[in-house]
Amino acid sequence: MKGEPAPPDWFTEGYAHIWMPYTQMKTSPPPQAVKSTEGCRILLEDGRELIDGIASWWSACHGYNHPHIVAAIKRQAEAMPHVMLAGLSNEPAFTLAARLAAMTPGDLNRVFFSESGSVSVEIAMKMAVQFWLNQGHEDRKKFIAFKDGYHGDTIGTMGVGDPDNIMHGPFSGLMPEQLVVELPRTEAEMAAFETFVAENAGICAGIIMEPLVQGAGGMIFHEAETVRFVREVCDRHDLLLILDEIMVGLGRLGSQFACTQAGVIPDLMTLSKSLTGGTMALAATIASERIFDAFYADELERCLMHGPTYTGNALACAAANASLDLFETEPRLEQVGRIAGHLAGALEPCRDVPGVVDVRVRGAIGVVELDALGDMYWIRGRFVEEGCWVRPFGNVVYLMPSFTIEDAELAQLTDATRKIVGEWSERHGA
Ligand code: PMP
């Protein structure tokens, strides 16, 4: 457009070749060209600054470029960025494993590292299936999972996500078919769910769920009671419980883990996102002693035959150790409480806007649910004009900022949200 500075060469040359995520390359406006980040801000090549409302897909929990994490990465890069983990070891990975074992509840004591949330869920699923195989159960290879759930985009994880969502629906038939049912909330639903589980437990390895908030499937909340009930059902029918804490774990809901808030200990837990504070690709699958014991044997074939090239990557684990330091030394959970209070008050007026179906807040997640999103590019563009980076999906506009966001920055995000939801409503109604 006239008057706008030309994008830098790297953008123009690369945009002809890169394939962007979740993007219709033909119709989507080009992405913003980012020069650098600082605190909760994204600095664009053209000189504008955006306040990040979603912390780079919910990962940058300490804000960007936190000096403590940056220093740890620099030190590690100079000493040893990576060595393979089979037959070799490295201090950051071992230290991180011990720290995660100490932090997580119960006897979740064995940590397997991978490089993405999806892969960590795949590993949890393999561990659960092989747990049964190693005890002579050949038929327990299915999972019970929940509508509106999301556990990743790889083929295995698509199978345990909502089969009807736009991301995974078209691939039905590709992934192994799993038993995906409504999350039981009411007493009647709980009874029906238990009957269903009783009928199918014999062919299942376990149940997988996102505790307290189903994220990418629509930012849908459920109560601790539901998580507890699913745990009890697992116990009654001898199923393993996998809790995917990739989004909610490490503070997002105001407690270290969502499961501790619900008073539940899973058999397997997955973590990623906040683990390295949004700096390096790293995920962890954490297993209980009971799971690990089923693999601990004289026979080679009982071991877990899994080993991604970058498992236990020293650079990523050093970043994660530094990220965990910050959870210990800076007041993250109080910050989440403050963000929750602000979001609840500041988003509430959206409830009266025609076309708004719901406003809900849990921890540092604020959601304005619309009856239909309509033109998401328009909404995204309007946020950019207001100096904010927010990326609605489905029919939800949501904020999930860094825990370190300043009050004025948060107010700018919520002011923009109220304003843009109002404008959306007028356009939408017209
Ligand atoms: N599980 C949950 C709950 C997630 O929110 C995500 C990512 N949005 C994933 C799994 C997949 O993680 P990744 O994108 O790192 O593969």
PDB file of N, CA and C in Angstrom, residues 371-426:
ATOM      1  N   ASP A 371     -20.669 -15.856  18.329  1.00  0.00           N
ATOM      2  CA  ASP A 371     -21.538 -16.862  17.702  1.00  0.00           C
ATOM      3  C   ASP A 371     -20.965 -17.348  16.372  1.00  0.00           C
ATOM      4  N   ALA A 372     -20.099 -16.562  15.783  1.00  0.00           N
ATOM      5  CA  ALA A 372     -19.358 -16.991  14.591  1.00  0.00           C
ATOM      6  C   ALA A 372     -18.222 -16.001  14.428  1.00  0.00           C
ATOM      7  N   LEU A 373     -17.075 -16.499  14.064  1.00  0.00           N
ATOM      8  CA  LEU A 373     -15.951 -15.561  13.999  1.00  0.00           C
ATOM      9  C   LEU A 373     -16.039 -14.664  12.774  1.00  0.00           C
ATOM     10  N   GLY A 374     -16.504 -15.227  11.667  1.00  0.00           N
ATOM     11  CA  GLY A 374     -16.550 -14.433  10.437  1.00  0.00           C
ATOM     12  C   GLY A 374     -15.146 -14.205   9.922  1.00  0.00           C
ATOM     13  N   ASP A 375     -14.829 -12.947   9.637  1.00  0.00           N
ATOM     14  CA  ASP A 375     -13.575 -12.639   8.971  1.00  0.00           C
ATOM     15  C   ASP A 375     -12.429 -12.535   9.978  1.00  0.00           C
ATOM     16  N   MET A 376     -11.732 -13.640  10.166  1.00  0.00           N
ATOM     17  CA  MET A 376     -10.671 -13.620  11.188  1.00  0.00           C
ATOM     18  C   MET A 376      -9.505 -12.726  10.776  1.00  0.00           C
ATOM     19  N   TYR A 377      -9.297 -12.585   9.475  1.00  0.00           N
ATOM     20  CA  TYR A 377      -8.204 -11.706   9.038  1.00  0.00           C
ATOM     21  C   TYR A 377      -8.520 -10.261   9.401  1.00  0.00           C
ATOM     22  N   TRP A 378      -9.797  -9.915   9.309  1.00  0.00           N
ATOM     23  CA  TRP A 378     -10.197  -8.553   9.684  1.00  0.00           C
ATOM     24  C   TRP A 378      -9.917  -8.331  11.175  1.00  0.00           C
ATOM     25  N   ILE A 379     -10.315  -9.287  11.998  1.00  0.00           N
ATOM     26  CA  ILE A 379     -10.111  -9.133  13.452  1.00  0.00           C
ATOM     27  C   ILE A 379      -8.617  -9.037  13.763  1.00  0.00           C
ATOM     28  N   ARG A 380      -7.850  -9.933  13.147  1.00  0.00           N
ATOM     29  CA  ARG A 380      -6.400  -9.925  13.400  1.00  0.00           C
ATOM     30  C   ARG A 380      -5.793  -8.581  12.984  1.00  0.00           C
ATOM     31  N   GLY A 381      -6.212  -8.107  11.817  1.00  0.00           N
ATOM     32  CA  GLY A 381      -5.701  -6.831  11.302  1.00  0.00           C
ATOM     33  C   GLY A 381      -6.066  -5.669  12.210  1.00  0.00           C
ATOM     34  N   ARG A 382      -7.293  -5.690  12.737  1.00  0.00           N
ATOM     35  CA  ARG A 382      -7.704  -4.613  13.637  1.00  0.00           C
ATOM     36  C   ARG A 382      -6.860  -4.612  14.920  1.00  0.00           C
ATOM     37  N   PHE A 383      -6.573  -5.806  15.427  1.00  0.00           N
ATOM     38  CA  PHE A 383      -5.709  -5.866  16.622  1.00  0.00           C
ATOM     39  C   PHE A 383      -4.340  -5.264  16.324  1.00  0.00           C
ATOM     40  N   VAL A 384      -3.812  -5.566  15.151  1.00  0.00           N
ATOM     41  CA  VAL A 384      -2.499  -5.010  14.792  1.00  0.00           C
ATOM     42  C   VAL A 384      -2.594  -3.487  14.752  1.00  0.00           C
ATOM     43  N   GLU A 385      -3.682  -2.961  14.178  1.00  0.00           N
ATOM     44  CA  GLU A 385      -3.850  -1.499  14.150  1.00  0.00           C
ATOM     45  C   GLU A 385      -3.888  -0.911  15.552  1.00  0.00           C
ATOM     46  N   GLU A 386      -4.386  -1.704  16.489  1.00  0.00           N
ATOM     47  CA  GLU A 386      -4.445  -1.234  17.888  1.00  0.00           C
ATOM     48  C   GLU A 386      -3.151  -1.537  18.643  1.00  0.00           C
ATOM     49  N   GLY A 387      -2.145  -2.026  17.924  1.00  0.00           N
ATOM     50  CA  GLY A 387      -0.841  -2.287  18.556  1.00  0.00           C
ATOM     51  C   GLY A 387      -0.805  -3.583  19.353  1.00  0.00           C
ATOM     52  N   CYS A 388      -1.631  -4.541  18.951  1.00  0.00           N
ATOM     53  CA  CYS A 388      -1.701  -5.809  19.705  1.00  0.00           C
ATOM     54  C   CYS A 388      -1.558  -6.995  18.762  1.00  0.00           C
ATOM     55  N   TRP A 389      -1.015  -8.078  19.284  1.00  0.00           N
ATOM     56  CA  TRP A 389      -0.963  -9.319  18.509  1.00  0.00           C
ATOM     57  C   TRP A 389      -1.895 -10.347  19.160  1.00  0.00           C
ATOM     58  N   VAL A 390      -2.996 -10.616  18.480  1.00  0.00           N
ATOM     59  CA  VAL A 390      -4.006 -11.559  18.970  1.00  0.00           C
ATOM     60  C   VAL A 390      -4.454 -12.366  17.767  1.00  0.00           C
ATOM     61  N   ARG A 391      -4.588 -13.664  17.946  1.00  0.00           N
ATOM     62  CA  ARG A 391      -4.912 -14.513  16.783  1.00  0.00           C
ATOM     63  C   ARG A 391      -6.110 -15.410  17.124  1.00  0.00           C
ATOM     64  N   PRO A 392      -7.326 -14.908  16.862  1.00  0.00           N
ATOM     65  CA  PRO A 392      -8.511 -15.700  17.183  1.00  0.00           C
ATOM     66  C   PRO A 392      -8.578 -16.957  16.316  1.00  0.00           C
ATOM     67  N   PHE A 393      -9.278 -17.968  16.799  1.00  0.00           N
ATOM     68  CA  PHE A 393      -9.529 -19.141  15.964  1.00  0.00           C
ATOM     69  C   PHE A 393     -10.910 -19.677  16.281  1.00  0.00           C
ATOM     70  N   GLY A 394     -11.419 -20.520  15.366  1.00  0.00           N
ATOM     71  CA  GLY A 394     -12.770 -21.052  15.566  1.00  0.00           C
ATOM     72  C   GLY A 394     -13.707 -19.879  15.762  1.00  0.00           C
ATOM     73  N   ASN A 395     -14.411 -19.858  16.858  1.00  0.00           N
ATOM     74  CA  ASN A 395     -15.252 -18.693  17.148  1.00  0.00           C
ATOM     75  C   ASN A 395     -14.828 -18.007  18.449  1.00  0.00           C
ATOM     76  N   VAL A 396     -13.545 -18.160  18.796  1.00  0.00           N
ATOM     77  CA  VAL A 396     -13.094 -17.516  20.025  1.00  0.00           C
ATOM     78  C   VAL A 396     -11.993 -16.490  19.786  1.00  0.00           C
ATOM     79  N   VAL A 397     -12.178 -15.375  20.476  1.00  0.00           N
ATOM     80  CA  VAL A 397     -11.103 -14.389  20.602  1.00  0.00           C
ATOM     81  C   VAL A 397     -10.567 -14.608  22.015  1.00  0.00           C
ATOM     82  N   TYR A 398      -9.282 -14.825  22.140  1.00  0.00           N
ATOM     83  CA  TYR A 398      -8.779 -15.115  23.476  1.00  0.00           C
ATOM     84  C   TYR A 398      -7.459 -14.405  23.721  1.00  0.00           C
ATOM     85  N   LEU A 399      -7.199 -14.178  25.005  1.00  0.00           N
ATOM     86  CA  LEU A 399      -5.931 -13.598  25.423  1.00  0.00           C
ATOM     87  C   LEU A 399      -5.225 -14.598  26.334  1.00  0.00           C
ATOM     88  N   MET A 400      -3.963 -14.817  26.086  1.00  0.00           N
ATOM     89  CA  MET A 400      -3.166 -15.734  26.915  1.00  0.00           C
ATOM     90  C   MET A 400      -1.756 -15.172  26.992  1.00  0.00           C
ATOM     91  N   PRO A 401      -1.610 -14.048  27.683  1.00  0.00           N
ATOM     92  CA  PRO A 401      -0.330 -13.328  27.616  1.00  0.00           C
ATOM     93  C   PRO A 401       0.767 -13.965  28.470  1.00  0.00           C
ATOM     94  N   SER A 402       1.951 -13.441  28.322  1.00  0.00           N
ATOM     95  CA  SER A 402       3.059 -13.796  29.219  1.00  0.00           C
ATOM     96  C   SER A 402       2.663 -13.441  30.646  1.00  0.00           C
ATOM     97  N   PHE A 403       3.175 -14.210  31.602  1.00  0.00           N
ATOM     98  CA  PHE A 403       2.838 -13.933  33.008  1.00  0.00           C
ATOM     99  C   PHE A 403       3.454 -12.617  33.483  1.00  0.00           C
ATOM    100  N   THR A 404       4.461 -12.154  32.762  1.00  0.00           N
ATOM    101  CA  THR A 404       5.188 -10.954  33.179  1.00  0.00           C
ATOM    102  C   THR A 404       4.604  -9.674  32.577  1.00  0.00           C
ATOM    103  N   ILE A 405       3.482  -9.795  31.913  1.00  0.00           N
ATOM    104  CA  ILE A 405       2.922  -8.613  31.235  1.00  0.00           C
ATOM    105  C   ILE A 405       2.635  -7.496  32.256  1.00  0.00           C
ATOM    106  N   GLU A 406       2.914  -6.271  31.851  1.00  0.00           N
ATOM    107  CA  GLU A 406       2.663  -5.143  32.767  1.00  0.00           C
ATOM    108  C   GLU A 406       1.192  -4.746  32.701  1.00  0.00           C
ATOM    109  N   ASP A 407       0.728  -4.108  33.790  1.00  0.00           N
ATOM    110  CA  ASP A 407      -0.695  -3.753  33.870  1.00  0.00           C
ATOM    111  C   ASP A 407      -1.143  -2.920  32.676  1.00  0.00           C
ATOM    112  N   ALA A 408      -0.311  -1.940  32.294  1.00  0.00           N
ATOM    113  CA  ALA A 408      -0.720  -1.048  31.200  1.00  0.00           C
ATOM    114  C   ALA A 408      -0.806  -1.817  29.876  1.00  0.00           C
ATOM    115  N   GLU A 409       0.102  -2.778  29.701  1.00  0.00           N
ATOM    116  CA  GLU A 409       0.079  -3.582  28.474  1.00  0.00           C
ATOM    117  C   GLU A 409      -1.174  -4.456  28.431  1.00  0.00           C
ATOM    118  N   LEU A 410      -1.471  -5.036  29.591  1.00  0.00           N
ATOM    119  CA  LEU A 410      -2.660  -5.889  29.666  1.00  0.00           C
ATOM    120  C   LEU A 410      -3.913  -5.061  29.406  1.00  0.00           C
ATOM    121  N   ALA A 411      -3.929  -3.847  29.955  1.00  0.00           N
ATOM    122  CA  ALA A 411      -5.086  -2.966  29.742  1.00  0.00           C
ATOM    123  C   ALA A 411      -5.215  -2.623  28.260  1.00  0.00           C
ATOM    124  N   GLN A 412      -4.080  -2.430  27.587  1.00  0.00           N
ATOM    125  CA  GLN A 412      -4.155  -2.133  26.152  1.00  0.00           C
ATOM    126  C   GLN A 412      -4.774  -3.324  25.390  1.00  0.00           C
ATOM    127  N   LEU A 413      -4.413  -4.528  25.817  1.00  0.00           N
ATOM    128  CA  LEU A 413      -4.971  -5.726  25.165  1.00  0.00           C
ATOM    129  C   LEU A 413      -6.476  -5.834  25.402  1.00  0.00           C
ATOM    130  N   THR A 414      -6.892  -5.629  26.647  1.00  0.00           N
ATOM    131  CA  THR A 414      -8.319  -5.803  26.944  1.00  0.00           C
ATOM    132  C   THR A 414      -9.137  -4.631  26.388  1.00  0.00           C
ATOM    133  N   ASP A 415      -8.564  -3.423  26.387  1.00  0.00           N
ATOM    134  CA  ASP A 415      -9.271  -2.283  25.755  1.00  0.00           C
ATOM    135  C   ASP A 415      -9.506  -2.587  24.280  1.00  0.00           C
ATOM    136  N   ALA A 416      -8.439  -3.076  23.627  1.00  0.00           N
ATOM    137  CA  ALA A 416      -8.551  -3.380  22.194  1.00  0.00           C
ATOM    138  C   ALA A 416      -9.575  -4.480  21.967  1.00  0.00           C
ATOM    139  N   THR A 417      -9.583  -5.471  22.845  1.00  0.00           N
ATOM    140  CA  THR A 417     -10.522  -6.589  22.678  1.00  0.00           C
ATOM    141  C   THR A 417     -11.967  -6.072  22.761  1.00  0.00           C
ATOM    142  N   ARG A 418     -12.248  -5.238  23.771  1.00  0.00           N
ATOM    143  CA  ARG A 418     -13.620  -4.711  23.904  1.00  0.00           C
ATOM    144  C   ARG A 418     -14.000  -3.908  22.663  1.00  0.00           C
ATOM    145  N   LYS A 419     -13.068  -3.059  22.222  1.00  0.00           N
ATOM    146  CA  LYS A 419     -13.352  -2.194  21.084  1.00  0.00           C
ATOM    147  C   LYS A 419     -13.602  -3.029  19.809  1.00  0.00           C
ATOM    148  N   ILE A 420     -12.730  -3.990  19.582  1.00  0.00           N
ATOM    149  CA  ILE A 420     -12.813  -4.752  18.329  1.00  0.00           C
ATOM    150  C   ILE A 420     -14.001  -5.712  18.341  1.00  0.00           C
ATOM    151  N   VAL A 421     -14.302  -6.280  19.505  1.00  0.00           N
ATOM    152  CA  VAL A 421     -15.483  -7.148  19.585  1.00  0.00           C
ATOM    153  C   VAL A 421     -16.740  -6.303  19.314  1.00  0.00           C
ATOM    154  N   GLY A 422     -16.761  -5.062  19.802  1.00  0.00           N
ATOM    155  CA  GLY A 422     -17.886  -4.152  19.523  1.00  0.00           C
ATOM    156  C   GLY A 422     -18.010  -3.877  18.032  1.00  0.00           C
ATOM    157  N   GLU A 423     -16.889  -3.580  17.400  1.00  0.00           N
ATOM    158  CA  GLU A 423     -16.903  -3.310  15.955  1.00  0.00           C
ATOM    159  C   GLU A 423     -17.318  -4.557  15.173  1.00  0.00           C
ATOM    160  N   TRP A 424     -16.790  -5.693  15.620  1.00  0.00           N
ATOM    161  CA  TRP A 424     -17.148  -6.965  14.964  1.00  0.00           C
ATOM    162  C   TRP A 424     -18.660  -7.165  15.018  1.00  0.00           C
ATOM    163  N   SER A 425     -19.223  -6.857  16.184  1.00  0.00           N
ATOM    164  CA  SER A 425     -20.655  -7.062  16.378  1.00  0.00           C
ATOM    165  C   SER A 425     -21.458  -6.190  15.398  1.00  0.00           C
ATOM    166  N   GLU A 426     -21.015  -4.952  15.226  1.00  0.00           N
ATOM    167  CA  GLU A 426     -21.739  -4.049  14.281  1.00  0.00           C
ATOM    168  C   GLU A 426     -21.627  -4.554  12.858  1.00  0.00           C
TER     169      GLU A 426
END
